[in-house]
Amino acid sequence: MPDHPEEHIGDRLRSVRKRRGLTQRELAAAAGLSVSLVRKLEQGELTDTRLETARRFAVALRVPTSSLIRSRTDEAADPPTFDRWAPVRQALSSPPPDDITEPPTAEGVRSALEDMLKLRARHQFVEIADVLPRLLRDAEILAAHTREGRHLRFRVMLLTGWLLTQTRQFDAAEELMSRHLQDAGDHVQGIAMVNSLCWLLLRQGRLGEAHEYAVRWADDAEPARLSRATADELAAWGWMLLRVSNSSVRDARDGAAADALRMAQAAAVVIGHEQQSGADPIRMFGPTTVALKECENAMILDQPDHVLALAEPLATGGMRTTLANWSRHRLDVANAQVRLRRYSDAMTTLRQVRSAAPQWLPHQRYARDIVGRVVERRRTLTPEMRELADTVRLPL
C-alpha cells in the first residue's frame, strides 16, 4: 500500500524505478510494456492500470504488486443489476416484521435453501434475486428462536455473500460476511465464509488483506496429520492454501504461491476426488480444482503456452467441478489463446462459456478485458465477435 493516500501508481512507479536505477525505457523493456505507458502513468495522465500490468512492473522492479497500487476495486454492478438486487439488500438491512401470520419452519427454510443452491449452480441470478428476499426474512425469523435456525441462517448468508460478490455488489457483500463470520458453528464453517471474503478482496485488488486472511486461516486449519483429517477438513485447508497461492502470485510472490499450491495438491491427493463439503455447498475441492487454479496462476504469470498445456487434459478428462470454477477456467484458456493470437479459438471458447453460463458471463470484467483485446487487434469484427462484445457489455 502507498504511504500517502493521494499517491497513485505513477508516483510509486517513479519512486521505485529511481531507487532501482532504471530509466523509463529500461523499466518498460524489463516489464515487456511500452515506454509510453510508463510515461503516461508517471506523468499522471493515467492514474490506474490493470492488475496484471501492475504485476509486470512489480516483477521487473522486484517488489510486491501491492507496493505499487492502492486498493483497486473491480467494476461495481451496473445499474440494472444494482436495481434488481435492491430488494435483497433491503431484506438484509431491515428487521423482520413483527406481525407474522404463518411463522417459517426449519424444514421450509432448508427446502428453500436447497432450491436456491440449485439455481446458483446453474447461475440463474435473475431468478434468485426474485425469491431470495423471502428466504432471508424467513431465515432471520427462525434464527431468533432456535439453534438450528441460526445454523440455517448462516448457510443462507454464506450463499448470499457469494451471490453479492459474484454480481459485484462488493460493499453489501463485505458487510454481510464480516458481520456473520462470527456465527459460524465451527472452524470449517468459518473457513467457508472466509473463502468468499478472500475472493471478494482479490476481486478488489486488496491483495495484502486477502493474503493475511488466507494465511491465518490456513495455519489454523492445517491438520496435524493429513491421513487422519476428514475430507471436509482437508477441503477447507486446501481452499485456504489456494487463496494463499492466488493472492501471492498476484502480488509477485511467486515462490510463496508455488509452495502453497504444492501443499494444496497434497491435500487434494489425500482426498482423491472432488469433495463438496456440507459446510460449504457452494464449492468443491480436489485434484481438479487444484489443477484449475494452477492454470489460473500460470495465466497470471503470463505463460499462455503452459496454460493450454495444463488445460488440455482437463478438457478431455471428464472433470467434475462447479460451473463457476469451470467457466472461470475457460476464461483463462480464452485469454491464453488471445495472447498467442489464436483469436478464432478464443471466440469459440468464449461462446462455449456463454452457452453454459449466460447469466454469469456479463458479470465478468475478465471476460470484458479478453474480448476488448480481440476488438483492439482486429481490423474488422465478425458477427460473432460483435455479439460477444455486446454480451460482456464492452463499452462502445
Short mmCIF file of N, CA, C and O in Angstrom, two decimals, residues 168-281:
data_model
loop_
_atom_site.label_atom_id
_atom_site.label_comp_id
_atom_site.label_asym_id
_atom_site.label_seq_id
_atom_site.Cartn_x
_atom_site.Cartn_y
_atom_site.Cartn_z
N ARG A 168 -20.99 -8.36 -8.15
CA ARG A 168 -20.16 -7.17 -7.97
C ARG A 168 -20.82 -6.11 -7.06
O ARG A 168 -20.62 -4.92 -7.23
N GLN A 169 -21.57 -6.56 -6.08
CA GLN A 169 -22.13 -5.66 -5.07
C GLN A 169 -21.24 -5.78 -3.82
O GLN A 169 -21.61 -6.35 -2.82
N PHE A 170 -20.04 -5.22 -3.94
CA PHE A 170 -18.96 -5.54 -3.01
C PHE A 170 -19.19 -4.98 -1.60
O PHE A 170 -18.88 -5.65 -0.62
N ASP A 171 -19.69 -3.78 -1.49
CA ASP A 171 -19.89 -3.20 -0.16
C ASP A 171 -20.89 -4.03 0.65
O ASP A 171 -20.65 -4.35 1.83
N ALA A 172 -22.01 -4.37 0.02
CA ALA A 172 -23.03 -5.16 0.72
C ALA A 172 -22.50 -6.55 1.06
O ALA A 172 -22.75 -7.07 2.15
N ALA A 173 -21.73 -7.14 0.16
CA ALA A 173 -21.19 -8.47 0.40
C ALA A 173 -20.20 -8.46 1.56
O ALA A 173 -20.24 -9.34 2.44
N GLU A 174 -19.31 -7.48 1.58
CA GLU A 174 -18.30 -7.45 2.64
C GLU A 174 -18.94 -7.20 4.00
O GLU A 174 -18.56 -7.81 5.00
N GLU A 175 -19.93 -6.30 4.04
CA GLU A 175 -20.59 -6.01 5.31
C GLU A 175 -21.29 -7.26 5.83
O GLU A 175 -21.20 -7.60 7.02
N LEU A 176 -21.97 -7.99 4.94
CA LEU A 176 -22.69 -9.20 5.35
C LEU A 176 -21.72 -10.26 5.87
O LEU A 176 -21.93 -10.84 6.94
N MET A 177 -20.66 -10.53 5.12
CA MET A 177 -19.76 -11.62 5.50
C MET A 177 -18.99 -11.29 6.77
O MET A 177 -18.78 -12.16 7.62
N SER A 178 -18.57 -10.05 6.92
CA SER A 178 -17.85 -9.66 8.14
C SER A 178 -18.76 -9.79 9.36
O SER A 178 -18.32 -10.20 10.44
N ARG A 179 -20.03 -9.45 9.19
CA ARG A 179 -20.97 -9.49 10.31
C ARG A 179 -21.33 -10.92 10.72
O ARG A 179 -21.48 -11.22 11.90
N HIS A 180 -21.44 -11.82 9.74
CA HIS A 180 -21.92 -13.17 10.04
C HIS A 180 -20.80 -14.19 10.20
O HIS A 180 -21.08 -15.35 10.53
N LEU A 181 -19.55 -13.79 10.01
CA LEU A 181 -18.46 -14.74 10.19
C LEU A 181 -18.45 -15.31 11.61
O LEU A 181 -18.19 -16.50 11.81
N GLN A 182 -18.78 -14.47 12.59
CA GLN A 182 -18.77 -14.91 13.98
C GLN A 182 -19.88 -15.92 14.28
O GLN A 182 -19.87 -16.58 15.33
N ASP A 183 -20.84 -16.08 13.37
CA ASP A 183 -21.94 -17.02 13.60
C ASP A 183 -21.59 -18.44 13.16
O ASP A 183 -22.43 -19.34 13.32
N ALA A 184 -20.40 -18.64 12.63
CA ALA A 184 -20.02 -19.97 12.16
C ALA A 184 -20.05 -20.96 13.32
O ALA A 184 -19.60 -20.67 14.43
N GLY A 185 -20.58 -22.15 13.05
CA GLY A 185 -20.70 -23.14 14.11
C GLY A 185 -19.40 -23.82 14.45
O GLY A 185 -19.22 -24.31 15.56
N ASP A 186 -18.46 -23.86 13.49
CA ASP A 186 -17.16 -24.47 13.75
C ASP A 186 -16.15 -23.86 12.79
O ASP A 186 -16.48 -23.00 11.97
N HIS A 187 -14.89 -24.32 12.90
CA HIS A 187 -13.82 -23.74 12.10
C HIS A 187 -14.03 -23.99 10.60
O HIS A 187 -13.73 -23.12 9.78
N VAL A 188 -14.52 -25.16 10.25
CA VAL A 188 -14.73 -25.47 8.84
C VAL A 188 -15.79 -24.55 8.24
O VAL A 188 -15.64 -24.06 7.12
N GLN A 189 -16.86 -24.30 9.01
CA GLN A 189 -17.87 -23.34 8.54
C GLN A 189 -17.28 -21.94 8.40
O GLN A 189 -17.56 -21.23 7.43
N GLY A 190 -16.47 -21.54 9.37
CA GLY A 190 -15.84 -20.23 9.30
C GLY A 190 -15.00 -20.08 8.06
O GLY A 190 -15.01 -19.03 7.39
N ILE A 191 -14.25 -21.12 7.70
CA ILE A 191 -13.42 -21.07 6.50
C ILE A 191 -14.28 -20.91 5.25
O ILE A 191 -13.88 -20.22 4.31
N ALA A 192 -15.47 -21.50 5.24
CA ALA A 192 -16.36 -21.34 4.09
C ALA A 192 -16.67 -19.86 3.86
O ALA A 192 -16.67 -19.37 2.72
N MET A 193 -16.94 -19.12 4.94
CA MET A 193 -17.22 -17.70 4.81
C MET A 193 -15.96 -16.91 4.46
O MET A 193 -15.98 -16.02 3.60
N VAL A 194 -14.84 -17.24 5.10
CA VAL A 194 -13.58 -16.55 4.81
C VAL A 194 -13.15 -16.78 3.37
O VAL A 194 -12.58 -15.89 2.73
N ASN A 195 -13.45 -17.94 2.84
CA ASN A 195 -13.12 -18.23 1.45
C ASN A 195 -13.77 -17.21 0.51
O ASN A 195 -13.12 -16.64 -0.37
N SER A 196 -15.06 -16.96 0.72
CA SER A 196 -15.76 -15.97 -0.10
C SER A 196 -15.22 -14.56 0.16
O SER A 196 -15.10 -13.74 -0.76
N LEU A 197 -14.88 -14.28 1.40
CA LEU A 197 -14.35 -12.96 1.73
C LEU A 197 -13.00 -12.74 1.05
O LEU A 197 -12.73 -11.65 0.52
N CYS A 198 -12.15 -13.75 1.04
CA CYS A 198 -10.87 -13.64 0.34
C CYS A 198 -11.09 -13.42 -1.16
O CYS A 198 -10.38 -12.62 -1.79
N TRP A 199 -12.05 -14.13 -1.71
CA TRP A 199 -12.36 -13.95 -3.14
C TRP A 199 -12.80 -12.51 -3.41
O TRP A 199 -12.36 -11.89 -4.39
N LEU A 200 -13.64 -11.96 -2.56
CA LEU A 200 -14.06 -10.57 -2.71
C LEU A 200 -12.86 -9.63 -2.67
O LEU A 200 -12.73 -8.73 -3.51
N LEU A 201 -11.96 -9.82 -1.70
CA LEU A 201 -10.79 -8.95 -1.58
C LEU A 201 -9.89 -9.06 -2.80
O LEU A 201 -9.33 -8.04 -3.26
N LEU A 202 -9.74 -10.26 -3.34
CA LEU A 202 -8.92 -10.42 -4.54
C LEU A 202 -9.55 -9.70 -5.73
O LEU A 202 -8.84 -9.07 -6.53
N ARG A 203 -10.87 -9.76 -5.86
CA ARG A 203 -11.54 -9.06 -6.96
C ARG A 203 -11.36 -7.56 -6.84
O ARG A 203 -11.37 -6.84 -7.84
N GLN A 204 -11.17 -7.07 -5.64
CA GLN A 204 -10.97 -5.64 -5.42
C GLN A 204 -9.50 -5.24 -5.47
O GLN A 204 -9.18 -4.07 -5.30
N GLY A 205 -8.61 -6.19 -5.68
CA GLY A 205 -7.19 -5.86 -5.70
C GLY A 205 -6.60 -5.63 -4.32
O GLY A 205 -5.50 -5.10 -4.20
N ARG A 206 -7.29 -6.05 -3.28
CA ARG A 206 -6.80 -5.88 -1.90
C ARG A 206 -5.97 -7.11 -1.53
O ARG A 206 -6.33 -7.93 -0.71
N LEU A 207 -4.83 -7.19 -2.18
CA LEU A 207 -4.02 -8.41 -2.13
C LEU A 207 -3.49 -8.70 -0.74
O LEU A 207 -3.47 -9.84 -0.30
N GLY A 208 -3.00 -7.65 -0.06
CA GLY A 208 -2.44 -7.86 1.27
C GLY A 208 -3.46 -8.37 2.26
O GLY A 208 -3.18 -9.28 3.05
N GLU A 209 -4.68 -7.81 2.22
CA GLU A 209 -5.74 -8.25 3.13
C GLU A 209 -6.16 -9.69 2.83
O GLU A 209 -6.35 -10.50 3.75
N ALA A 210 -6.30 -10.01 1.54
CA ALA A 210 -6.67 -11.37 1.17
C ALA A 210 -5.61 -12.36 1.63
O ALA A 210 -5.93 -13.44 2.17
N HIS A 211 -4.36 -12.00 1.44
CA HIS A 211 -3.25 -12.89 1.83
C HIS A 211 -3.23 -13.09 3.34
O HIS A 211 -3.04 -14.21 3.83
N GLU A 212 -3.44 -12.01 4.09
CA GLU A 212 -3.41 -12.11 5.55
C GLU A 212 -4.51 -13.03 6.06
O GLU A 212 -4.27 -13.89 6.92
N TYR A 213 -5.73 -12.85 5.56
CA TYR A 213 -6.84 -13.72 5.95
C TYR A 213 -6.51 -15.18 5.62
O TYR A 213 -6.67 -16.08 6.45
N ALA A 214 -6.07 -15.40 4.38
CA ALA A 214 -5.87 -16.77 3.92
C ALA A 214 -4.76 -17.47 4.70
O ALA A 214 -4.91 -18.64 5.09
N VAL A 215 -3.65 -16.78 4.95
CA VAL A 215 -2.54 -17.39 5.69
C VAL A 215 -2.97 -17.73 7.11
O VAL A 215 -2.71 -18.84 7.62
N ARG A 216 -3.65 -16.80 7.77
CA ARG A 216 -4.06 -17.03 9.17
C ARG A 216 -5.00 -18.22 9.27
O ARG A 216 -4.84 -19.09 10.14
N TRP A 217 -5.99 -18.28 8.40
CA TRP A 217 -6.96 -19.37 8.48
C TRP A 217 -6.37 -20.68 7.98
O TRP A 217 -6.73 -21.76 8.47
N ALA A 218 -5.45 -20.63 7.04
CA ALA A 218 -4.79 -21.85 6.58
C ALA A 218 -3.92 -22.43 7.70
O ALA A 218 -3.91 -23.65 7.91
N ASP A 219 -3.21 -21.56 8.38
CA ASP A 219 -2.38 -22.03 9.50
C ASP A 219 -3.22 -22.69 10.58
O ASP A 219 -2.87 -23.73 11.13
N ASP A 220 -4.36 -22.05 10.90
CA ASP A 220 -5.23 -22.61 11.93
C ASP A 220 -5.87 -23.93 11.51
O ASP A 220 -6.18 -24.78 12.36
N ALA A 221 -6.08 -24.08 10.21
CA ALA A 221 -6.80 -25.26 9.71
C ALA A 221 -5.87 -26.43 9.37
O ALA A 221 -6.37 -27.53 9.10
N GLU A 222 -4.57 -26.20 9.36
CA GLU A 222 -3.66 -27.27 8.93
C GLU A 222 -3.79 -28.50 9.83
O GLU A 222 -3.61 -28.41 11.05
N PRO A 223 -4.10 -29.66 9.26
CA PRO A 223 -4.24 -30.87 10.09
C PRO A 223 -2.89 -31.31 10.67
O PRO A 223 -1.85 -31.13 10.05
N ALA A 224 -2.93 -31.88 11.86
CA ALA A 224 -1.70 -32.40 12.46
C ALA A 224 -1.16 -33.55 11.61
O ALA A 224 0.06 -33.67 11.44
N ARG A 225 -2.05 -34.37 11.10
CA ARG A 225 -1.66 -35.45 10.20
C ARG A 225 -2.70 -35.54 9.08
O ARG A 225 -3.90 -35.69 9.35
N LEU A 226 -2.26 -35.47 7.82
CA LEU A 226 -3.19 -35.49 6.70
C LEU A 226 -3.99 -36.79 6.68
O LEU A 226 -5.18 -36.79 6.35
N SER A 227 -3.37 -37.88 7.05
CA SER A 227 -4.04 -39.18 6.96
C SER A 227 -5.20 -39.31 7.93
O SER A 227 -6.08 -40.15 7.75
N ARG A 228 -5.21 -38.49 8.98
CA ARG A 228 -6.28 -38.58 9.97
C ARG A 228 -7.34 -37.48 9.82
O ARG A 228 -8.33 -37.48 10.55
N ALA A 229 -7.12 -36.56 8.92
CA ALA A 229 -8.08 -35.46 8.72
C ALA A 229 -9.28 -35.95 7.92
O ALA A 229 -9.16 -36.83 7.07
N THR A 230 -10.44 -35.38 8.20
CA THR A 230 -11.63 -35.69 7.41
C THR A 230 -11.54 -35.00 6.06
O THR A 230 -10.76 -34.06 5.86
N ALA A 231 -12.36 -35.46 5.12
CA ALA A 231 -12.37 -34.84 3.79
C ALA A 231 -12.79 -33.37 3.88
O ALA A 231 -12.25 -32.52 3.17
N ASP A 232 -13.75 -33.05 4.76
CA ASP A 232 -14.17 -31.66 4.91
C ASP A 232 -13.04 -30.79 5.45
O ASP A 232 -12.84 -29.66 5.02
N GLU A 233 -12.28 -31.32 6.40
CA GLU A 233 -11.16 -30.58 6.96
C GLU A 233 -10.07 -30.36 5.91
O GLU A 233 -9.50 -29.26 5.82
N LEU A 234 -9.80 -31.36 5.12
CA LEU A 234 -8.79 -31.23 4.07
C LEU A 234 -9.24 -30.23 3.00
O LEU A 234 -8.44 -29.44 2.50
N ALA A 235 -10.54 -30.28 2.65
CA ALA A 235 -11.05 -29.36 1.64
C ALA A 235 -10.98 -27.91 2.13
O ALA A 235 -10.61 -27.01 1.37
N ALA A 236 -11.32 -27.69 3.39
CA ALA A 236 -11.26 -26.34 3.96
C ALA A 236 -9.83 -25.82 3.96
O ALA A 236 -9.55 -24.68 3.55
N TRP A 237 -8.90 -26.64 4.43
CA TRP A 237 -7.49 -26.26 4.44
C TRP A 237 -6.97 -26.03 3.02
O TRP A 237 -6.29 -25.04 2.73
N GLY A 238 -7.34 -26.93 2.12
CA GLY A 238 -6.89 -26.81 0.74
C GLY A 238 -7.34 -25.53 0.07
O GLY A 238 -6.58 -24.87 -0.65
N TRP A 239 -8.60 -25.13 0.32
CA TRP A 239 -9.09 -23.90 -0.29
C TRP A 239 -8.35 -22.68 0.27
O TRP A 239 -8.03 -21.74 -0.48
N MET A 240 -8.04 -22.67 1.55
CA MET A 240 -7.28 -21.55 2.09
C MET A 240 -5.88 -21.48 1.47
O MET A 240 -5.36 -20.41 1.19
N LEU A 241 -5.29 -22.65 1.23
CA LEU A 241 -3.99 -22.67 0.57
C LEU A 241 -4.08 -22.14 -0.86
O LEU A 241 -3.18 -21.43 -1.33
N LEU A 242 -5.18 -22.46 -1.55
CA LEU A 242 -5.37 -21.91 -2.89
C LEU A 242 -5.51 -20.39 -2.86
O LEU A 242 -5.01 -19.70 -3.76
N ARG A 243 -6.17 -19.87 -1.83
CA ARG A 243 -6.27 -18.41 -1.70
C ARG A 243 -4.91 -17.80 -1.38
O ARG A 243 -4.57 -16.71 -1.87
N VAL A 244 -4.12 -18.48 -0.56
CA VAL A 244 -2.75 -18.01 -0.29
C VAL A 244 -1.97 -17.98 -1.60
O VAL A 244 -1.28 -17.00 -1.91
N SER A 245 -2.07 -19.04 -2.38
CA SER A 245 -1.33 -19.13 -3.63
C SER A 245 -1.75 -18.04 -4.61
O SER A 245 -0.91 -17.37 -5.21
N ASN A 246 -3.07 -17.85 -4.74
CA ASN A 246 -3.55 -16.88 -5.72
C ASN A 246 -3.23 -15.45 -5.33
O ASN A 246 -2.85 -14.63 -6.18
N SER A 247 -3.36 -15.13 -4.05
CA SER A 247 -3.01 -13.77 -3.62
C SER A 247 -1.51 -13.55 -3.74
O SER A 247 -1.06 -12.45 -4.10
N SER A 248 -0.71 -14.59 -3.50
CA SER A 248 0.75 -14.46 -3.59
C SER A 248 1.20 -14.24 -5.02
O SER A 248 2.03 -13.37 -5.30
N VAL A 249 0.65 -15.02 -5.96
CA VAL A 249 1.10 -14.88 -7.34
C VAL A 249 0.69 -13.53 -7.91
O VAL A 249 1.43 -12.90 -8.69
N ARG A 250 -0.47 -13.01 -7.52
CA ARG A 250 -0.88 -11.68 -7.98
C ARG A 250 -0.01 -10.60 -7.37
O ARG A 250 0.15 -9.52 -7.96
N ASP A 251 0.56 -10.89 -6.20
CA ASP A 251 1.40 -9.91 -5.51
C ASP A 251 2.87 -10.11 -5.86
O ASP A 251 3.75 -9.59 -5.16
N ALA A 252 3.16 -10.86 -6.92
CA ALA A 252 4.52 -11.10 -7.39
C ALA A 252 5.38 -11.80 -6.35
O ALA A 252 6.58 -11.59 -6.28
N ARG A 253 4.77 -12.67 -5.57
CA ARG A 253 5.49 -13.50 -4.60
C ARG A 253 5.38 -14.95 -5.10
O ARG A 253 4.67 -15.78 -4.55
N ASP A 254 6.12 -15.22 -6.18
CA ASP A 254 5.92 -16.46 -6.92
C ASP A 254 6.35 -17.69 -6.13
O ASP A 254 5.75 -18.76 -6.25
N GLY A 255 7.41 -17.57 -5.33
CA GLY A 255 7.83 -18.71 -4.52
C GLY A 255 6.79 -19.13 -3.51
O GLY A 255 6.49 -20.33 -3.36
N ALA A 256 6.21 -18.15 -2.82
CA ALA A 256 5.17 -18.44 -1.84
C ALA A 256 3.94 -19.03 -2.52
O ALA A 256 3.28 -19.94 -1.98
N ALA A 257 3.63 -18.54 -3.73
CA ALA A 257 2.49 -19.08 -4.47
C ALA A 257 2.70 -20.54 -4.82
O ALA A 257 1.80 -21.37 -4.67
N ALA A 258 3.90 -20.88 -5.28
CA ALA A 258 4.20 -22.27 -5.65
C ALA A 258 4.17 -23.19 -4.43
O ALA A 258 3.66 -24.31 -4.49
N ASP A 259 4.69 -22.71 -3.30
CA ASP A 259 4.69 -23.53 -2.08
C ASP A 259 3.27 -23.84 -1.62
O ASP A 259 2.95 -24.99 -1.27
N ALA A 260 2.42 -22.83 -1.61
CA ALA A 260 1.03 -23.03 -1.17
C ALA A 260 0.29 -23.96 -2.12
O ALA A 260 -0.50 -24.82 -1.70
N LEU A 261 0.55 -23.82 -3.42
CA LEU A 261 -0.10 -24.70 -4.39
C LEU A 261 0.32 -26.15 -4.20
O LEU A 261 -0.50 -27.07 -4.29
N ARG A 262 1.59 -26.38 -3.90
CA ARG A 262 2.06 -27.75 -3.66
C ARG A 262 1.37 -28.37 -2.44
O ARG A 262 0.99 -29.55 -2.45
N MET A 263 1.18 -27.58 -1.39
CA MET A 263 0.51 -28.11 -0.21
C MET A 263 -0.96 -28.39 -0.51
O MET A 263 -1.53 -29.38 -0.03
N ALA A 264 -1.59 -27.52 -1.31
CA ALA A 264 -2.99 -27.77 -1.71
C ALA A 264 -3.08 -29.05 -2.53
O ALA A 264 -4.04 -29.84 -2.38
N GLN A 265 -2.10 -29.29 -3.40
CA GLN A 265 -2.09 -30.52 -4.19
C GLN A 265 -1.97 -31.74 -3.28
O GLN A 265 -2.62 -32.77 -3.53
N ALA A 266 -1.18 -31.63 -2.22
CA ALA A 266 -1.03 -32.75 -1.28
C ALA A 266 -2.37 -33.07 -0.62
O ALA A 266 -2.74 -34.25 -0.47
N ALA A 267 -3.11 -32.03 -0.20
CA ALA A 267 -4.42 -32.25 0.40
C ALA A 267 -5.38 -32.89 -0.60
O ALA A 267 -6.16 -33.79 -0.25
N ALA A 268 -5.32 -32.44 -1.86
CA ALA A 268 -6.21 -32.97 -2.88
C ALA A 268 -5.91 -34.43 -3.18
O ALA A 268 -6.82 -35.23 -3.41
N VAL A 269 -4.63 -34.78 -3.16
CA VAL A 269 -4.25 -36.17 -3.42
C VAL A 269 -4.80 -37.09 -2.33
O VAL A 269 -5.28 -38.20 -2.61
N VAL A 270 -4.75 -36.64 -1.09
CA VAL A 270 -5.28 -37.46 0.01
C VAL A 270 -6.79 -37.68 -0.17
O VAL A 270 -7.30 -38.78 0.03
N ILE A 271 -7.51 -36.61 -0.54
CA ILE A 271 -8.95 -36.76 -0.78
C ILE A 271 -9.20 -37.68 -1.96
O ILE A 271 -10.05 -38.57 -1.92
N GLY A 272 -8.49 -37.44 -3.06
CA GLY A 272 -8.56 -38.33 -4.23
C GLY A 272 -9.68 -38.06 -5.20
O GLY A 272 -9.77 -38.70 -6.25
N HIS A 273 -10.57 -37.16 -4.88
CA HIS A 273 -11.70 -36.84 -5.76
C HIS A 273 -12.18 -35.43 -5.40
O HIS A 273 -11.72 -34.84 -4.43
N GLU A 274 -13.12 -34.93 -6.18
CA GLU A 274 -13.70 -33.63 -5.87
C GLU A 274 -14.67 -33.76 -4.70
O GLU A 274 -15.61 -34.56 -4.76
N GLN A 275 -14.43 -33.00 -3.65
CA GLN A 275 -15.21 -33.09 -2.42
C GLN A 275 -16.09 -31.86 -2.27
O GLN A 275 -15.58 -30.73 -2.32
N GLN A 276 -17.38 -32.05 -2.09
CA GLN A 276 -18.29 -30.96 -1.78
C GLN A 276 -18.63 -31.03 -0.31
O GLN A 276 -19.25 -31.99 0.14
N SER A 277 -18.19 -30.02 0.43
CA SER A 277 -18.34 -30.03 1.88
C SER A 277 -19.75 -29.69 2.28
O SER A 277 -20.40 -28.82 1.67
N GLY A 278 -20.21 -30.33 3.34
CA GLY A 278 -21.51 -29.95 3.89
C GLY A 278 -21.50 -28.55 4.46
O GLY A 278 -22.52 -27.87 4.50
N ALA A 279 -20.32 -28.09 4.92
CA ALA A 279 -20.20 -26.74 5.46
C ALA A 279 -20.13 -25.69 4.37
O ALA A 279 -20.41 -24.52 4.61
N ASP A 280 -19.73 -26.09 3.15
CA ASP A 280 -19.57 -25.14 2.05
C ASP A 280 -20.15 -25.75 0.78
O ASP A 280 -19.40 -26.22 -0.09
N PRO A 281 -21.47 -25.76 0.64
CA PRO A 281 -22.08 -26.40 -0.53
C PRO A 281 -21.87 -25.62 -1.82
O PRO A 281 -22.25 -26.10 -2.89
#
